[in-house]
Structures are given as structure tokens and as C-alpha cells.
PDB file of C-alpha atoms and ligand atoms in Angstrom:
ATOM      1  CA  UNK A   1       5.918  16.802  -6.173  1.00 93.00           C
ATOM      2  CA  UNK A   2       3.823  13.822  -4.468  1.00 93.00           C
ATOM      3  CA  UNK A   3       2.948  12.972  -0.772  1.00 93.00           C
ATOM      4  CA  UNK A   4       4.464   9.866   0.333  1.00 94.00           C
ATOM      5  CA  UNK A   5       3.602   9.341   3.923  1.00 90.00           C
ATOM      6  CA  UNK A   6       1.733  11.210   6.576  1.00 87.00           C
ATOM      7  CA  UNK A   7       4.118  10.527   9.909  1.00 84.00           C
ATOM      8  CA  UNK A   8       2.377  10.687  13.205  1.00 75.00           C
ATOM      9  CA  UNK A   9       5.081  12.898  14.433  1.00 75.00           C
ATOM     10  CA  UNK A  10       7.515  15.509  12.860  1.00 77.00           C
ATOM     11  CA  UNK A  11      10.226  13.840  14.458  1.00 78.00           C
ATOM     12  CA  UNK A  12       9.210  10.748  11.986  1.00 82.00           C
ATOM     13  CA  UNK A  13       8.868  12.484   8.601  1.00 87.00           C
ATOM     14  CA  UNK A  14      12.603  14.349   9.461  1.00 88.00           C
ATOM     15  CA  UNK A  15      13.649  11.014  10.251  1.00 88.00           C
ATOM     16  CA  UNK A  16      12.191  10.118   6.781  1.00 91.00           C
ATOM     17  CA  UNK A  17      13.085  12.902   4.958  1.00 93.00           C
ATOM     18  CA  UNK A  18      16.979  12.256   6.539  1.00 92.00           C
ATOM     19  CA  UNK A  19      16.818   8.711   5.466  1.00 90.00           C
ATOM     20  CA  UNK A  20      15.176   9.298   1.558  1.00 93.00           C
ATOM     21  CA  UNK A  21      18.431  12.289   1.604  1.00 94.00           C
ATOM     22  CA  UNK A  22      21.006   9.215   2.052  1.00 91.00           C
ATOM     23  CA  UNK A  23      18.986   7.239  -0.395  1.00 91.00           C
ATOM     24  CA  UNK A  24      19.788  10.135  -3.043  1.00 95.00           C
ATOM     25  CA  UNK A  25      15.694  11.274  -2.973  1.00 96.00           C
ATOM     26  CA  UNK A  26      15.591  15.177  -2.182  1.00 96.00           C
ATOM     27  CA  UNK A  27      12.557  14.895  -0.099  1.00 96.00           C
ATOM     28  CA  UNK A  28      10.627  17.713   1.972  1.00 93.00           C
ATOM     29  CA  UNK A  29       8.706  17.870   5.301  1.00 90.00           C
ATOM     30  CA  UNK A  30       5.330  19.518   5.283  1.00 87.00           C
ATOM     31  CA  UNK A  31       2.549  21.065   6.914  1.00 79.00           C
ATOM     32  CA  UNK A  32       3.807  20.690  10.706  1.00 61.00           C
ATOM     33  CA  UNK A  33       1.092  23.241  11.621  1.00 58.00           C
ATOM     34  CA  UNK A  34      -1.684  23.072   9.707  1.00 52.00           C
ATOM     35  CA  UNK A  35      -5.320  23.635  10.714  1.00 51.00           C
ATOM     36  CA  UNK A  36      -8.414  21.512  11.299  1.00 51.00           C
ATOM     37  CA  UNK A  37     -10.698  23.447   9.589  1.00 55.00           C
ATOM     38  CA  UNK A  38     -12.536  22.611  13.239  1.00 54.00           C
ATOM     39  CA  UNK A  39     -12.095  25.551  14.776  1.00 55.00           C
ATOM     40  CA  UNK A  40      -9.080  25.624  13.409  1.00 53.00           C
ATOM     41  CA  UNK A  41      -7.792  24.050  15.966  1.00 52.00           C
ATOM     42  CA  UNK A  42      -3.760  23.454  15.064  1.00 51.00           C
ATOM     43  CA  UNK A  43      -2.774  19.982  14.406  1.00 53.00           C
ATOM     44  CA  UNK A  44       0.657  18.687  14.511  1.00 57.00           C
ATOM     45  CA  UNK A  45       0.636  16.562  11.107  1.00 70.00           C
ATOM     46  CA  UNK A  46       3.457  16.224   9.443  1.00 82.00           C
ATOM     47  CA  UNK A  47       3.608  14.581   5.664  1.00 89.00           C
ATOM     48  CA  UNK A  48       6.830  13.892   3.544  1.00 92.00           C
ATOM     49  CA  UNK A  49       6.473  15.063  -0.013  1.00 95.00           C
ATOM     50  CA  UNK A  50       8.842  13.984  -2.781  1.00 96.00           C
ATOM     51  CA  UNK A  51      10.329  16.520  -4.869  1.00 96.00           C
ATOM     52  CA  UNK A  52      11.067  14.234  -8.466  1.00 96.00           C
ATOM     53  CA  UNK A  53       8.016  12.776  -9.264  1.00 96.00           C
ATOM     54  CA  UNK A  54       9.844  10.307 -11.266  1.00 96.00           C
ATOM     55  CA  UNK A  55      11.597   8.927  -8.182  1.00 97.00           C
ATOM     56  CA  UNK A  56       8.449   8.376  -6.459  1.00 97.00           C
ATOM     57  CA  UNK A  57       7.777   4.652  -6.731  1.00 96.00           C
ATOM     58  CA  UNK A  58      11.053   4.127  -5.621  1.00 95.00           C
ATOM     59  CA  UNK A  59      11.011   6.322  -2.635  1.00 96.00           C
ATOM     60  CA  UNK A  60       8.125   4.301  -1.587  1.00 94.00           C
ATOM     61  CA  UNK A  61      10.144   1.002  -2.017  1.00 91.00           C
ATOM     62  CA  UNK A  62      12.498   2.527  -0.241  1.00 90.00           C
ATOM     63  CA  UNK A  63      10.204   3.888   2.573  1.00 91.00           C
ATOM     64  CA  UNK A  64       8.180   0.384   2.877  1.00 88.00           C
ATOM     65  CA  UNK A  65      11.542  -1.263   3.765  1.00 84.00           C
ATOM     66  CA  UNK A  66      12.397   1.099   6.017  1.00 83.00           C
ATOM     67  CA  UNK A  67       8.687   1.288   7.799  1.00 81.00           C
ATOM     68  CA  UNK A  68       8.983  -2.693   7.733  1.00 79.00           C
ATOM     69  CA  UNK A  69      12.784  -2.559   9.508  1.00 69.00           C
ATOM     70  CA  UNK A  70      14.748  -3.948   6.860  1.00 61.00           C
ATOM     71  CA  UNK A  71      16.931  -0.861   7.193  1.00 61.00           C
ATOM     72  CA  UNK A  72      16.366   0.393  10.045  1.00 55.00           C
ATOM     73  CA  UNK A  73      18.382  -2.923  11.180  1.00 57.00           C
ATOM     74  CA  UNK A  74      21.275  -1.666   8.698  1.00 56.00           C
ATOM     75  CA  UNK A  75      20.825   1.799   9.997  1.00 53.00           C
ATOM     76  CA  UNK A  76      21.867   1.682  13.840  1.00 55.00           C
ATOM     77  CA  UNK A  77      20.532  -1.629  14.914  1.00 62.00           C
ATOM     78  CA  UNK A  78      18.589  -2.977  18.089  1.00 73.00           C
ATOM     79  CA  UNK A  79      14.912  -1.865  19.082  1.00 81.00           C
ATOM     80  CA  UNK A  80      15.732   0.123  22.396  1.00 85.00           C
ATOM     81  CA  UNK A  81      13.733   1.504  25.293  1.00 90.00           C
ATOM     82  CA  UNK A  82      13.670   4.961  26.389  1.00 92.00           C
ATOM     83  CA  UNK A  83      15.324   5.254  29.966  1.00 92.00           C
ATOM     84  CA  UNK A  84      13.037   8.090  30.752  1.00 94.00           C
ATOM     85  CA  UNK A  85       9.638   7.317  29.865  1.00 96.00           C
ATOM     86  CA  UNK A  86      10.035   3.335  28.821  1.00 94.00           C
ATOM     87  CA  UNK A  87       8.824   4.081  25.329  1.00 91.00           C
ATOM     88  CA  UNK A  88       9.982   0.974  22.955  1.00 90.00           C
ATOM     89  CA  UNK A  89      11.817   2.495  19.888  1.00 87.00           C
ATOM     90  CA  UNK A  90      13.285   1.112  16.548  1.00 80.00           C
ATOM     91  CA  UNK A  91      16.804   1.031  16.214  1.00 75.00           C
ATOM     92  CA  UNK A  92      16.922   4.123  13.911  1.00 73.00           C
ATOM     93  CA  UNK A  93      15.510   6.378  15.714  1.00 80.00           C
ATOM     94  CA  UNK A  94      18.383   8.326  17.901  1.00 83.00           C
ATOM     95  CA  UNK A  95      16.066   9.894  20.353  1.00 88.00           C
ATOM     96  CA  UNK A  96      12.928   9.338  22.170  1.00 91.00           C
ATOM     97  CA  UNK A  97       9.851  10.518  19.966  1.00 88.00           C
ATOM     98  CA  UNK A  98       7.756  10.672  23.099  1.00 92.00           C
ATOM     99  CA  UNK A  99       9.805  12.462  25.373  1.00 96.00           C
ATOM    100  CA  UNK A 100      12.458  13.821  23.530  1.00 93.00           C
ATOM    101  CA  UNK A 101      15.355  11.645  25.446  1.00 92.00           C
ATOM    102  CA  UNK A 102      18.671  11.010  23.940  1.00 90.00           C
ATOM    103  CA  UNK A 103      19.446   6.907  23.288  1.00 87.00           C
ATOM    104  CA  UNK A 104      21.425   5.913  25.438  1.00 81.00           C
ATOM    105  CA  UNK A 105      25.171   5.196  23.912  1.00 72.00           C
ATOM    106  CA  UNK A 106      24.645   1.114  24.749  1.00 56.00           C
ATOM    107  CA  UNK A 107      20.971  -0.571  24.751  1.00 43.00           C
ATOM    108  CA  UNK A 108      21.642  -3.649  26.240  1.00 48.00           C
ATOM    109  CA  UNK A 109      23.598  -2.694  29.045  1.00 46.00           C
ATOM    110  CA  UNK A 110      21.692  -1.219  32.220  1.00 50.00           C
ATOM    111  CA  UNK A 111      22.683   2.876  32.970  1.00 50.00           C
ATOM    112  CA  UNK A 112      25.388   2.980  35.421  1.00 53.00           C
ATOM    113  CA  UNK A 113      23.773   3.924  38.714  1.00 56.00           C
ATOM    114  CA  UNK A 114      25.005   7.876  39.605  1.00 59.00           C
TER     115      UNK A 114
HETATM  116 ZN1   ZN R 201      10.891   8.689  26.182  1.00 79.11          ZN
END
């Protein structure tokens, strides 16, 4: 089992994790609360560990295409902005990593007003 990529946020190495799945790479998400070791403090750091060593090298093909937006444009498309907090997100991601809002069904159509 190796570490492929510390994520910023756990929503990112699930996202990960999800993506290596349809890929065919069993992958796992680790360590979302670990501690500092300064005053052990918690720290929300998240890392995605591959299970098969030997499929390694090409989960991190795989992961520097999808980092790069290759697939991510395959997966779901446009870069969108979050209605709620004006966050700019890659197409793949189907909610708001900042703020935890839903993408909108269309991007480049303004919400109808209530
Ligand atoms: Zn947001």
C-alpha cells in the first residue's frame, strides 16, 4: 500500500478515491484526523493510499490527468461557480468544497429568481 496524494480537503481525496474506483484502482482515504504532534492540535489532512502496489504508477497517470483536467472534462464538464459563496470549481466536482453547496443542475444559465 503507497500514498499517492495528500488532498487539501477530504472532500478531494473521496473525490479521488471515487474516481481511481471507476478507473478499476481499489484506493483508500486516510488520516482525516490526524494530529500535529504541536499540541496535538487536530489537522484535517486527508491522503489517498493505493491498495495494489503494482497499480501504483498507473494510478498516478491516472491521477495527473485528472489533477491536470483531462478527465475531469470527460467526467461532468464545465468549470462552475458556487452560487453561494462564488468559489470557482472544476467540472467534476458535484458540490462546493468550500461551503458544502450543491452544483447547480445548469452552470451557464443564471438561477431563476424565487
Ligand atoms: Zn461555495
Amino acid at each position: 500500500m503507497k500514498q499517492l496524494h495528500a488532498a487539501r480537503h477530504a472532500f478531494e481525496a473521496h473525490l479521488i478515491r471515487g474516481f481511481l474506483a471507476s478507473q478499476g484502482i481499489e484506493a483508500q482515504v486516510r488520516g482525516e484526523y490526524l494530529t500535529s504532534g504541536w499540541g496535538e492540535l487536530p489537522v484535517d489532512v486527508c491522503s489517498v493510499w493505493v491498495m495494489e502496489d503494482a497499480q501504483f504508477a498507473r494510478a498516478n497517470e491516472l491521477l495527473v490527468a485528472f489533477l491536470s483536467g483531462s478527465f475531469a472534462r470527460k467526467f461532468s464538464g464545465e468549470r462552475w461557480t458556487c452560487p453561494q459563496c462564488a468559489e470557482k470549481l472544476e467540472g467534476q466536482f458535484t458540490a462546493c468544497w468550500n461551503c458544502g453547496t450543491v452544483k447547480p443542475a445548469t452552470t451557464d444559465q443564471p438561477l431563476p429568481k424565487p
